[in-house]
Tab-separated table of C-alpha atoms in Angstrom:
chain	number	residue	atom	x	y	z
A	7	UNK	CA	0.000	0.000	0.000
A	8	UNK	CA	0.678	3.295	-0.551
A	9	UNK	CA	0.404	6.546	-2.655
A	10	UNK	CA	2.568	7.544	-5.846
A	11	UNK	CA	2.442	11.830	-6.519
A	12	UNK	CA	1.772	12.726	-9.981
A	13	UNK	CA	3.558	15.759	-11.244
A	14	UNK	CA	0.857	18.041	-12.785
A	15	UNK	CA	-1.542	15.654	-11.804
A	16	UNK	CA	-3.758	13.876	-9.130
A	17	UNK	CA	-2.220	11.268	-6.958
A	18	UNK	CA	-2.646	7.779	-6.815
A	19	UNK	CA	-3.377	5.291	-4.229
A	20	UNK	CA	-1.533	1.750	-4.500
A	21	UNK	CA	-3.183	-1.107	-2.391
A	22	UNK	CA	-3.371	-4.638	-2.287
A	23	UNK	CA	-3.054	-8.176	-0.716
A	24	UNK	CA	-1.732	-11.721	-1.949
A	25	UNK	CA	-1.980	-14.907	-0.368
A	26	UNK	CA	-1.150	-18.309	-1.465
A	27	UNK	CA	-1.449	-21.269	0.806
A	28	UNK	CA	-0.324	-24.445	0.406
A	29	UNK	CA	-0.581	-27.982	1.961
A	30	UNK	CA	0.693	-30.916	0.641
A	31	UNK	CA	1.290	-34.426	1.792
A	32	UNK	CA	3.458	-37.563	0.993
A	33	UNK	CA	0.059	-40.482	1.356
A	34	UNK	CA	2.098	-43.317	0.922
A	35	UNK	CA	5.570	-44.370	-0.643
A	36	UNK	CA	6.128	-41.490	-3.613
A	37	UNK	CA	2.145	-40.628	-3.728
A	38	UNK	CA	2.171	-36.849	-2.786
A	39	UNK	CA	-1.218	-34.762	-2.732
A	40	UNK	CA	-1.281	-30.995	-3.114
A	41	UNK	CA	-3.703	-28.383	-2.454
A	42	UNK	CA	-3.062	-24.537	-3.553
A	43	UNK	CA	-5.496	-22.117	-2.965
A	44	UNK	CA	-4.301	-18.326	-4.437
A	45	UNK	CA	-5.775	-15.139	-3.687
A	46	UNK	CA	-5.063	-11.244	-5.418
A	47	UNK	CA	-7.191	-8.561	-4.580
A	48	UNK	CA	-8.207	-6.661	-7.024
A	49	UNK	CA	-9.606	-3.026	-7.717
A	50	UNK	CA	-12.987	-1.678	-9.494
A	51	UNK	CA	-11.308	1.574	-10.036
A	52	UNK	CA	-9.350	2.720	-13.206
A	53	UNK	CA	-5.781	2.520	-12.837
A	54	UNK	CA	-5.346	5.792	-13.422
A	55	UNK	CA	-7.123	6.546	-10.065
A	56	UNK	CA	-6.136	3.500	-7.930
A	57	UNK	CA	-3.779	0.433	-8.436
A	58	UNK	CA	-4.227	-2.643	-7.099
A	59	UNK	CA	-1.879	-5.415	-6.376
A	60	UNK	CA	1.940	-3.916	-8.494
A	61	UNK	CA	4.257	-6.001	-9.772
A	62	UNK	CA	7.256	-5.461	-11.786
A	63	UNK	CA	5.746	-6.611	-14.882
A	64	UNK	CA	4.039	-3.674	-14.928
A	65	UNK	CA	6.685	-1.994	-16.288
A	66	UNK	CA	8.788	-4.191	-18.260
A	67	UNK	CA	8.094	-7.426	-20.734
A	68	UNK	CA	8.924	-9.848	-17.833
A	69	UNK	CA	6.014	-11.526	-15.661
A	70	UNK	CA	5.477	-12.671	-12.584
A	71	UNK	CA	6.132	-15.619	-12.778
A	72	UNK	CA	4.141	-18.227	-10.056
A	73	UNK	CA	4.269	-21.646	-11.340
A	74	UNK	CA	3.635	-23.501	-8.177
A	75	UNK	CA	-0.362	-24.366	-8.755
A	76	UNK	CA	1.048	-26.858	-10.802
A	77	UNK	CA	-1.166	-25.693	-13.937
A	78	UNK	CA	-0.431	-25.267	-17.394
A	79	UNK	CA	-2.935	-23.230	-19.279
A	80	UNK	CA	-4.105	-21.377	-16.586
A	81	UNK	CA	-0.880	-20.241	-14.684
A	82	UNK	CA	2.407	-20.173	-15.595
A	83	UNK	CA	4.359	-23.831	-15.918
A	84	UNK	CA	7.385	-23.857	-14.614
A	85	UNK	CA	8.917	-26.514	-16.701
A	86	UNK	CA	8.206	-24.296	-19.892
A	87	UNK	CA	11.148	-22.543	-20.799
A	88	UNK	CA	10.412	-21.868	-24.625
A	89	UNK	CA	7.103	-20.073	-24.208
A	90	UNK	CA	4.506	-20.475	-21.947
A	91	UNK	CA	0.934	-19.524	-22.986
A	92	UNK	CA	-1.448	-19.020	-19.416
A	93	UNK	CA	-4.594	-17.028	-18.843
A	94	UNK	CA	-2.896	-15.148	-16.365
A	95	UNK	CA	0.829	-14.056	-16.196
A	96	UNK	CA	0.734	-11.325	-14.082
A	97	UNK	CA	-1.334	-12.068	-10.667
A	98	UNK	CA	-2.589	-8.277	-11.254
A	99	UNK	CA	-4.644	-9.225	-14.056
A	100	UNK	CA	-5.356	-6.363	-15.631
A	101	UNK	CA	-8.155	-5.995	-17.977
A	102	UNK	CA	-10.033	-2.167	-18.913
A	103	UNK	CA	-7.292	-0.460	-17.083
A	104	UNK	CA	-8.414	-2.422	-13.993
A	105	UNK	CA	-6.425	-4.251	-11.523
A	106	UNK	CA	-8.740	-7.013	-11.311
A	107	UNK	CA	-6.718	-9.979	-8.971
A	108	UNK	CA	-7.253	-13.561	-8.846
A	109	UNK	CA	-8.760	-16.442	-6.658
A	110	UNK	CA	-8.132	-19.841	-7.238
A	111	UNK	CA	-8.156	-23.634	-5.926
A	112	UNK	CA	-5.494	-25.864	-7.571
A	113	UNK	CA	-5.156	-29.938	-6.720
A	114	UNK	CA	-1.829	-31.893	-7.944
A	115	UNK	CA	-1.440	-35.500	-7.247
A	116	UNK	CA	2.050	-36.923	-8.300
A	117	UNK	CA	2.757	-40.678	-8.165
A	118	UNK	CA	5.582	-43.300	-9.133
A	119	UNK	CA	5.911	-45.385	-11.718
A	120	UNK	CA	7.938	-48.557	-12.818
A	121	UNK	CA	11.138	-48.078	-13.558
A	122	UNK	CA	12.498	-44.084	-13.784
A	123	UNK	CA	8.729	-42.704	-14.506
A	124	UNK	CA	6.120	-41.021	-12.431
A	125	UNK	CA	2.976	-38.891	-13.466
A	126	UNK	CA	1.272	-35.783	-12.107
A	127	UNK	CA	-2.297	-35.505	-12.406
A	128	UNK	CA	-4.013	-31.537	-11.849
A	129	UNK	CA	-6.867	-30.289	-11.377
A	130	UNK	CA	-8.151	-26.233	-10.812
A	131	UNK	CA	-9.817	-23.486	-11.258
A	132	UNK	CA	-9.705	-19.868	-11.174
A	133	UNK	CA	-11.466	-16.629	-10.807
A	134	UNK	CA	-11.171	-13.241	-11.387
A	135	UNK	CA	-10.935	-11.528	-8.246
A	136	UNK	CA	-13.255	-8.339	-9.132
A	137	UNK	CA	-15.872	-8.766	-11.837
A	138	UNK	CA	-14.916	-7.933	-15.476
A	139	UNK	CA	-16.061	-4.200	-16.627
A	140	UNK	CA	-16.935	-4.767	-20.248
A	141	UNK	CA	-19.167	-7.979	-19.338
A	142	UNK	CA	-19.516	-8.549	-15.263
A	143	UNK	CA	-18.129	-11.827	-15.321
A	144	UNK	CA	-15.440	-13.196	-13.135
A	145	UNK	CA	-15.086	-16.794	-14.057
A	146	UNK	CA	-12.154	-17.410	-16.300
A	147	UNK	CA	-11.618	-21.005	-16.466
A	148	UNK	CA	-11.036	-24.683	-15.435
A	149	UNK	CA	-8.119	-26.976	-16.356
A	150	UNK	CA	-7.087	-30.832	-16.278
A	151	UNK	CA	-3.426	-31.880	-16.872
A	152	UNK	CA	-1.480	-34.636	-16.699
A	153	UNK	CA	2.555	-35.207	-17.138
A	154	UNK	CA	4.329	-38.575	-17.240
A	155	UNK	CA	8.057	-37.885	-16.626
A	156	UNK	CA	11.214	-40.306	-17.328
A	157	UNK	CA	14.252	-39.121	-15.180
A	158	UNK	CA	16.921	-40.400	-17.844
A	159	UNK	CA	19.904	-39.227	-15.429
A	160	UNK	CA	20.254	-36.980	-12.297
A	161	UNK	CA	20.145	-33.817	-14.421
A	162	UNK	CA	18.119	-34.575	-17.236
A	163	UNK	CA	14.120	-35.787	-17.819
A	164	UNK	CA	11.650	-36.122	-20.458
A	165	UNK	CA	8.121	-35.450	-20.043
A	166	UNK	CA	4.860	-35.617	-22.152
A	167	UNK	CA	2.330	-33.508	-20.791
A	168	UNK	CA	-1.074	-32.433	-22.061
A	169	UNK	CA	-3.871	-30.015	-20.696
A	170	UNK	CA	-7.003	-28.459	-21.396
A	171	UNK	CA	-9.040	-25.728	-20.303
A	172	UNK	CA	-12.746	-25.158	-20.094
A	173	UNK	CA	-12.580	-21.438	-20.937
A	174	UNK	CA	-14.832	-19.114	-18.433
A	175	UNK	CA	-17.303	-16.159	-19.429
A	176	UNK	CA	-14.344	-13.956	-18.154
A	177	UNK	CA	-13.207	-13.780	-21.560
A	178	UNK	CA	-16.668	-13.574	-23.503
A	179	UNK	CA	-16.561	-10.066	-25.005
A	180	UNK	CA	-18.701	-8.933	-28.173
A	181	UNK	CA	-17.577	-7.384	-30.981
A	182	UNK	CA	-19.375	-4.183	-29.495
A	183	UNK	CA	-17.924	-4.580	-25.673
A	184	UNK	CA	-14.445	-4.671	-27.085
A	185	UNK	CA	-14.441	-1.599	-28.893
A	186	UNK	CA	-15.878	0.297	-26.002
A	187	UNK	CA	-13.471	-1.535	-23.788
A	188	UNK	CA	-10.730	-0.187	-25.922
């Protein structure tokens, strides 16, 4: 929190709050279970009168990266180092100049299998902290994944992974909402 003075112009008010909890638990012999729930507040007003959660991104082509929920469409996956494609980068998610957050609930189950493979199962979903301006929705999506890994030596692994996501009405937006958006 706090306030950032304008030359020539009105200040503005920076505020917000992040949380992301985790538990996870080893169930029996190399069966782990995780459960991520993340929260970003988020802000109805224009950025130009009030930001909400700041992050360096902001300012730069880097993100935020947060690849711990374990997701691959909807956040960030860490074992992407190409290019990542995720619904949301930057936990600000910012959409009509507003600093609309993020909620979500994220489940991971990882397990062994013969020889040097194991799999990761995930499931989660996410929200939009603060409803969308240009169409009042907050939903943005659910995902299912699944990785199978082979550990060929101590420094190097192969995996195949797939995902898909049920898109949300977050992202519905006529023709006519986006150009008045813009």
């Amino acid at each position: 929190f706090g306030k950032v003075d304008v030359k020539g112009g009105n200040s503005i008010d920076i505020n917000g709050f992040a949380a992301d909890v985790r538990a996870s638990m080893a169930v029996i012999k190399g069966l782990t279970l995780s459960l991520d729930a993340l929260y970003v507040s988020g802000r109805k007003k224009d950025a130009d009168k009030e930001f909400g959660f700041t992050t360096a991104a902001l300012y730069s082509v880097a993100s935020s990266l947060n690849s711990r929920q374990g997701m691959m469409i909807l956040r960030n996956d860490g074992n992407d180092w190409n290019s990542a494609y995720a619904y949301v980068y930057n936990p600000s998610n910012n959409y009509e100049d507003r600093f609309l957050g993020i909620t979500g609930l994220f489940g991971n189950v990882r397990f062994p299998l013969p020889a040097n493979f194991s799999g990761k199962v995930g499931l989660g979903t996410m929200y939009s902290a603060e409803k969308r301006a240009v169409n009042g929705n907050s939903y943005m999506g659910t995902e299912v994944n699944a990785t199978l890994r082979c550990d060929v030596n101590k420094n190097t692994s192969i995996s195949l992974n797939s995902a898909y996501a049920f898109t949300g009405d977050f992202y519905k937006v006529s023709a006519a909402q986006a150009a008045a958006s813009t």
